[in-house]
Coordinates of C-alpha atoms and ligand atoms in Angstrom, one line a residue:
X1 CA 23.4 -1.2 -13.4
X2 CA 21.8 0.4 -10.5
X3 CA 18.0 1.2 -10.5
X4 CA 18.1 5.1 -11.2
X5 CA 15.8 7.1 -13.4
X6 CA 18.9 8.1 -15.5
X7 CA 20.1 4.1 -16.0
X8 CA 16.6 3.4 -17.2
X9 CA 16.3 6.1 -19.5
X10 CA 19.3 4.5 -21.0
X11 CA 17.6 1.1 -20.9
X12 CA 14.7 2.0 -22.3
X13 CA 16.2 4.1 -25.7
X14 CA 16.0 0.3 -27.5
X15 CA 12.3 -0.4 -25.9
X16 CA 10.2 1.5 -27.9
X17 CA 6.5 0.3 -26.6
X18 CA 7.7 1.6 -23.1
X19 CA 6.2 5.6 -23.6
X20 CA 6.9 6.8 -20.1
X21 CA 7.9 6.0 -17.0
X22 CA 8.3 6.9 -13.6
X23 CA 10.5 5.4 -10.8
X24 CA 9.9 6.1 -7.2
X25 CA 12.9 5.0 -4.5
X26 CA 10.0 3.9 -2.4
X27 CA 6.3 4.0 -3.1
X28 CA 3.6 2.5 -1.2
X29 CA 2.2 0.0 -4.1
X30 CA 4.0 0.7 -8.2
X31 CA 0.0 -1.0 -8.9
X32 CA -1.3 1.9 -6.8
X33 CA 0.4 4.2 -8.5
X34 CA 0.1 2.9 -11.9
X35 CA -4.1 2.3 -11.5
X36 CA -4.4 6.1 -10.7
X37 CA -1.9 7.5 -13.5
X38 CA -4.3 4.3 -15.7
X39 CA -7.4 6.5 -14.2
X40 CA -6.2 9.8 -15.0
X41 CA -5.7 9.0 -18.9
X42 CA -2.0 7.7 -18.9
X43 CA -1.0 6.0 -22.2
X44 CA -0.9 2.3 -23.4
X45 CA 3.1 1.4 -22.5
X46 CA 3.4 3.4 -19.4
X47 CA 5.7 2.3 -16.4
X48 CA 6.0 2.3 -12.6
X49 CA 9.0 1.1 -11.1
X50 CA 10.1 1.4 -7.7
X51 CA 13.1 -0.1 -5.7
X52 CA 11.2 -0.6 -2.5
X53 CA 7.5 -0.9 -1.7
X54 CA 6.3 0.0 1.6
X55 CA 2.6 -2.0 1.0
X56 CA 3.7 -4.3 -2.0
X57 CA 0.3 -5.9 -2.7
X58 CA -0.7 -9.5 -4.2
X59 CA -3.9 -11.6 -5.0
X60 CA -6.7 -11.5 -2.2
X61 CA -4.4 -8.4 -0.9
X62 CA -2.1 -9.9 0.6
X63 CA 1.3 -8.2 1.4
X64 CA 4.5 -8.5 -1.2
X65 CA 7.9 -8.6 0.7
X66 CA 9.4 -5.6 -1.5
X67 CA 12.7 -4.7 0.3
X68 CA 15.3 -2.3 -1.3
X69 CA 17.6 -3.7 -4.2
X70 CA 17.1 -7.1 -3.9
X71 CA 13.6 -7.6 -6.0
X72 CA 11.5 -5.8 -9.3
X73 CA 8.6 -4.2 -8.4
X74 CA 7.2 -2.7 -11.7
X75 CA 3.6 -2.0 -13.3
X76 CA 2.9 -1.7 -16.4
X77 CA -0.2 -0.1 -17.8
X78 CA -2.1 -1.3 -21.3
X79 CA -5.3 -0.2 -22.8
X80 CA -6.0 -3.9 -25.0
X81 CA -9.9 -2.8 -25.5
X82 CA -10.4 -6.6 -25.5
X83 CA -14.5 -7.7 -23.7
X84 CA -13.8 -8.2 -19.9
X85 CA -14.1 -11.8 -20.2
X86 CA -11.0 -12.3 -22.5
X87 CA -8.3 -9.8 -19.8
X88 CA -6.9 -12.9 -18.6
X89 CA -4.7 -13.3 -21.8
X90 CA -2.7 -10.1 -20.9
X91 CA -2.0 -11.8 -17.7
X92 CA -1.1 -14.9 -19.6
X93 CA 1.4 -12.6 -21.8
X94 CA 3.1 -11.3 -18.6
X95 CA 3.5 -14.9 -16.8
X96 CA 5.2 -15.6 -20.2
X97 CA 7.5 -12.9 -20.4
X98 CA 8.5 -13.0 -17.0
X99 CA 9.1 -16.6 -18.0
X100 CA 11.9 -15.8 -20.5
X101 CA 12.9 -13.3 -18.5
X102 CA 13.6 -16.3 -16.0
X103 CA 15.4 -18.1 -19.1
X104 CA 17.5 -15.4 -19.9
X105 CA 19.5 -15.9 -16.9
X106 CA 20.5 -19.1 -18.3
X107 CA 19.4 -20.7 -14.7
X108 CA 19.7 -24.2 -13.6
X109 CA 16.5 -25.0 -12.7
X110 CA 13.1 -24.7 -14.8
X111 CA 10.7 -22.4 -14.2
X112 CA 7.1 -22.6 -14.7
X113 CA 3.6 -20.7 -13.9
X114 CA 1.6 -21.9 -11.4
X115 CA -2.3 -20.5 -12.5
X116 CA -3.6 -18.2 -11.2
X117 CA -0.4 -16.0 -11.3
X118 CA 2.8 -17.0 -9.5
X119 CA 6.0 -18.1 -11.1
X120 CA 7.7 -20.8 -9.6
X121 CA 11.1 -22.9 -9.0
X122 CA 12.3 -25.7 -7.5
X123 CA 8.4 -25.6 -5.7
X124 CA 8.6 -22.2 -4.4
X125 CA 7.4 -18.9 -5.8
X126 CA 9.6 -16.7 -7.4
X127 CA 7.4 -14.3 -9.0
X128 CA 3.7 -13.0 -8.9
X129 CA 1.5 -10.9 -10.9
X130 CA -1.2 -8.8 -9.7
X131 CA -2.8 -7.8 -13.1
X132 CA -6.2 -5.2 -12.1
X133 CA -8.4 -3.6 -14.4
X134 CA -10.8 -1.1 -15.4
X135 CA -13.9 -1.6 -17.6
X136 CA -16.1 0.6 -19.6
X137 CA -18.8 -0.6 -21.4
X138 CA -17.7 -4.7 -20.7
X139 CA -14.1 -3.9 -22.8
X140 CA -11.2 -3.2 -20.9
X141 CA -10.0 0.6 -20.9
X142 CA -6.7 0.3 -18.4
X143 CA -5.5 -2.9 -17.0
X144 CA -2.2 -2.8 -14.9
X145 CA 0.6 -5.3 -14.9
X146 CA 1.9 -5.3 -11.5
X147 CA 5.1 -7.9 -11.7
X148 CA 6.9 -8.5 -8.5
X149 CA 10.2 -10.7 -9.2
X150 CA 12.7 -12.4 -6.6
X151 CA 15.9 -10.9 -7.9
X152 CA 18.8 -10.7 -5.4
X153 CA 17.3 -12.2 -2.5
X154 CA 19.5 -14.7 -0.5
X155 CA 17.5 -17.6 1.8
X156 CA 17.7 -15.4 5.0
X157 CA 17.0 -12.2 3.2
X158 CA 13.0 -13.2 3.3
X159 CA 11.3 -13.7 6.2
X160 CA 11.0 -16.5 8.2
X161 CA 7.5 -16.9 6.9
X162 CA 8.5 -16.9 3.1
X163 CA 11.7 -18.5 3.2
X164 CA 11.1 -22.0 2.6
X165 CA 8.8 -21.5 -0.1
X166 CA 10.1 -18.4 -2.1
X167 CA 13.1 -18.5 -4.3
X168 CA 15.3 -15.4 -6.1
X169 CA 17.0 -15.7 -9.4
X170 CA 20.2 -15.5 -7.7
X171 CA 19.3 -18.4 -5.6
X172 CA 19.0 -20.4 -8.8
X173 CA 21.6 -19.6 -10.9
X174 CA 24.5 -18.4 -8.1
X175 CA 25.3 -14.9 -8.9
X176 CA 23.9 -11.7 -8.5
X177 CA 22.0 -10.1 -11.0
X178 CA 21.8 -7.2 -12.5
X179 CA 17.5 -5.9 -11.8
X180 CA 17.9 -3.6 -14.9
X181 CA 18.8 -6.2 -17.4
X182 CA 16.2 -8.2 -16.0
X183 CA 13.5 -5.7 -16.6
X184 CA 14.2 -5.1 -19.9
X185 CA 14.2 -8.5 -21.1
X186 CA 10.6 -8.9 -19.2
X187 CA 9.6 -6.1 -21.4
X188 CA 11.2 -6.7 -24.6
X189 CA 9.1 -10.1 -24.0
X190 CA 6.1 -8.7 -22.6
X191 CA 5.2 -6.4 -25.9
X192 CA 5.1 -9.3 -28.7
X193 CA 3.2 -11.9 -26.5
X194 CA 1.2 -8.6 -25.4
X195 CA 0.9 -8.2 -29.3
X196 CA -0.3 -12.1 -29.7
X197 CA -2.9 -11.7 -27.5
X198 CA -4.1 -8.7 -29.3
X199 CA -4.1 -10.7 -32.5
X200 CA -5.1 -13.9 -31.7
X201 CA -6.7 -13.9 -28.0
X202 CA -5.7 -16.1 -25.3
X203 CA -6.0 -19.5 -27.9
X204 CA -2.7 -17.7 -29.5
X205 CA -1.0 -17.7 -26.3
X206 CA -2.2 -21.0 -24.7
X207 CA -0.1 -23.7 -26.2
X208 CA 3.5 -21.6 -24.9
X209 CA 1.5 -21.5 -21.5
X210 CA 0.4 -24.9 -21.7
X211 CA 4.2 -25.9 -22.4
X212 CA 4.8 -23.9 -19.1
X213 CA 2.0 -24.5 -17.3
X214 CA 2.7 -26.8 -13.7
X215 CA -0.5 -28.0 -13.1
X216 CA -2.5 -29.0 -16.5
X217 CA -2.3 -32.8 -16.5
X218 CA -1.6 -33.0 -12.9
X219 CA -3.5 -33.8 -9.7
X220 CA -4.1 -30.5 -7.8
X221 CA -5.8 -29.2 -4.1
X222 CA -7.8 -26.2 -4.7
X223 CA -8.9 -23.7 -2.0
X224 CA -11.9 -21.5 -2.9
X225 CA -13.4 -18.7 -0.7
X226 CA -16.0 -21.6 0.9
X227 CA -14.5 -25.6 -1.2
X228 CA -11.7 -27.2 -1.5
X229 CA -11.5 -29.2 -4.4
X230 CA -9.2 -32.0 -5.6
X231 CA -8.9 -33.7 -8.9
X232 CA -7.1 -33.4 -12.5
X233 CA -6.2 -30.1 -13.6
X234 CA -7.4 -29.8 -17.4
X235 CA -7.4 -26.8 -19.4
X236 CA -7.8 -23.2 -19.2
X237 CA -11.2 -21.7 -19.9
X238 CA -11.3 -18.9 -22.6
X239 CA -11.6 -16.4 -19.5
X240 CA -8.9 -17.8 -17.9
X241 CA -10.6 -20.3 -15.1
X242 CA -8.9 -23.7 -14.5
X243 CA -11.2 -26.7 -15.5
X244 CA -10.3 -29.6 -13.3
X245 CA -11.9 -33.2 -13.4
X246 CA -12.6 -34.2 -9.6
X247 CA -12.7 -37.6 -8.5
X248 CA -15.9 -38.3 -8.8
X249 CA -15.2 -37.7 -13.0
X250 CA -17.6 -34.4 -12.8
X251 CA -15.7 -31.6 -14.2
X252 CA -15.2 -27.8 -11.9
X253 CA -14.5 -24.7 -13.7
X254 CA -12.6 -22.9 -10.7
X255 CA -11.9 -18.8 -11.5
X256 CA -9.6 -18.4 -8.5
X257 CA -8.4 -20.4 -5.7
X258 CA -4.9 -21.2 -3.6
X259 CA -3.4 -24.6 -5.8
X260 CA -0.9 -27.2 -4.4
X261 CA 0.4 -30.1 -6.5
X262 CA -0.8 -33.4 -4.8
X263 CA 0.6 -35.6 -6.7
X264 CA 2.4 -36.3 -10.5
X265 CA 0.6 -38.2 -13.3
Ligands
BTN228 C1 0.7 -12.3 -6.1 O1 1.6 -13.2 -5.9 O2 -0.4 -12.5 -5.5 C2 1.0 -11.1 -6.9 C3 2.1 -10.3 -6.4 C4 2.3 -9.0 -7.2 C5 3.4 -8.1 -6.6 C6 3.7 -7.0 -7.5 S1 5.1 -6.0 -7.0 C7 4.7 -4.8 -8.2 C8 3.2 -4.6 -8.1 N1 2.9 -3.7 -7.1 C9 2.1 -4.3 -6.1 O3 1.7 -3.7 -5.1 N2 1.9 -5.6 -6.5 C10 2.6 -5.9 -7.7

């Protein structure tokens, strides 16, 4: 079914935690969008999705290839009221359900989450999550869920700078896809893990994310602003940061960074 506000209003009779939303044809950024409806008192469970984004944004602002009616652009805004410090869980819960999401499609290839927030296959990214929040007194008051998901994308639809190390759904399991189903199985997946977190904090979501996970156990390259580091990815901190034992056996909690694979256990 095609991306129109009347097909989603359809889609979304059976999702019950999604209160509102709004689509836009083309917007600049859905996150944009979503932060300032998130700033202006929108409720928990409100949407933004857009078939095309002119200024698609991902970590460390860089741009996200959004063209028309081949990927899912969608934020989603929550109000968890969980200390600033514990926020990486809802991005946890979103990596997951775009995860089953993935699954859903019954596709040929497994796909796993690549910390801080990508999705990948086959070694190339086929999803990323831009998750941005706003604080009040150290909780969380908004946090947006920006998902950006390679749906119908053939090779040479991205651009010669992305093709070799992005993938689409259709890529990996042959046939086009229908965006709409897709985005209600990302939220009929997002709300319970959403729900987990709330109940149990990141510890209930981290052995499903470990299970998923393509670097714990594994010999990774990490670029920070100013180091690169190299050693044994270990475990995820309770914030979130990725504890990795370097060569030298000293351990590094790292809270952001670009991460390649260098090598399997
Ligand atoms: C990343 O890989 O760094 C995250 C990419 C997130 C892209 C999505 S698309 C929907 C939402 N709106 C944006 O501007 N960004 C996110």
């Amino acid at each position: 079914m095609k991306l129109t506000p009347p097909n989603l209003q359809i889609a979304f009779r059976n999702v019950t935690d999604v209160r509102h939303f709004f689509f836009y044809p083309t917007i600049g950024s859905t996150n944009d969008k979503a932060k300032e409806l998130a700033q202006k008192g929108a409720e928990e469970g409100t949407l933004v999705v857009a078939d095309c984004q002119t200024a698609g944004r991902g970590r460390l602002e860089r741009h996200w290839f959004s063209p028309p009616g081949l990927g899912l652009y969608t934020s989603i805004i929550l109000r968890p009221q969980v200390p600033a410090e514990r926020a990486f869980g809802i991005h946890m819960a979103a990596a997951l359900a775009c995860v089953e999401a993935a699954d859903a499609q019954h596709l040929q290839s497994v796909v796993g989450i690549k910390w801080p927030n990508d999705l990948v296959a086959e070694g190339c990214k086929l999803a990323g999550i831009l998750s941005e929040v706003g604080l009040q007194g150290g909780l969380v008051e908004w946090c947006v869920v920006g998902i950006g998901l390679n749906v119908n994308h053939t090779h040479a639809d991205f651009p010669p700078d992305l093709r070799d190390r992005s993938v689409s759904l259709r890529e990996l399991c042959h046939r086009r896809i229908d965006r709409l189903e897709v985005l209600v199985q990302l939220l009929e997946a997002l709300f319970p893990w959403y729900d987990r977190f709330l109940q149990g904090g990141i510890e209930a979501l981290d052995p499903e994310w470990r299970r998923r996970s393509t670097l714990l156990g594994r010999t990774v390259r990490v670029e920070t602003a100013g180091e690169t580091y190299v050693g044994t990815a270990l475990s995820l901190e309770s914030d979130g940061a990725l504890r990795i034992r370097l060569e030298s056996g000293a351990e590094e909690v790292l809270h952001a960074g670009d991460v390649q694979l260098v090598q399997y256990r």
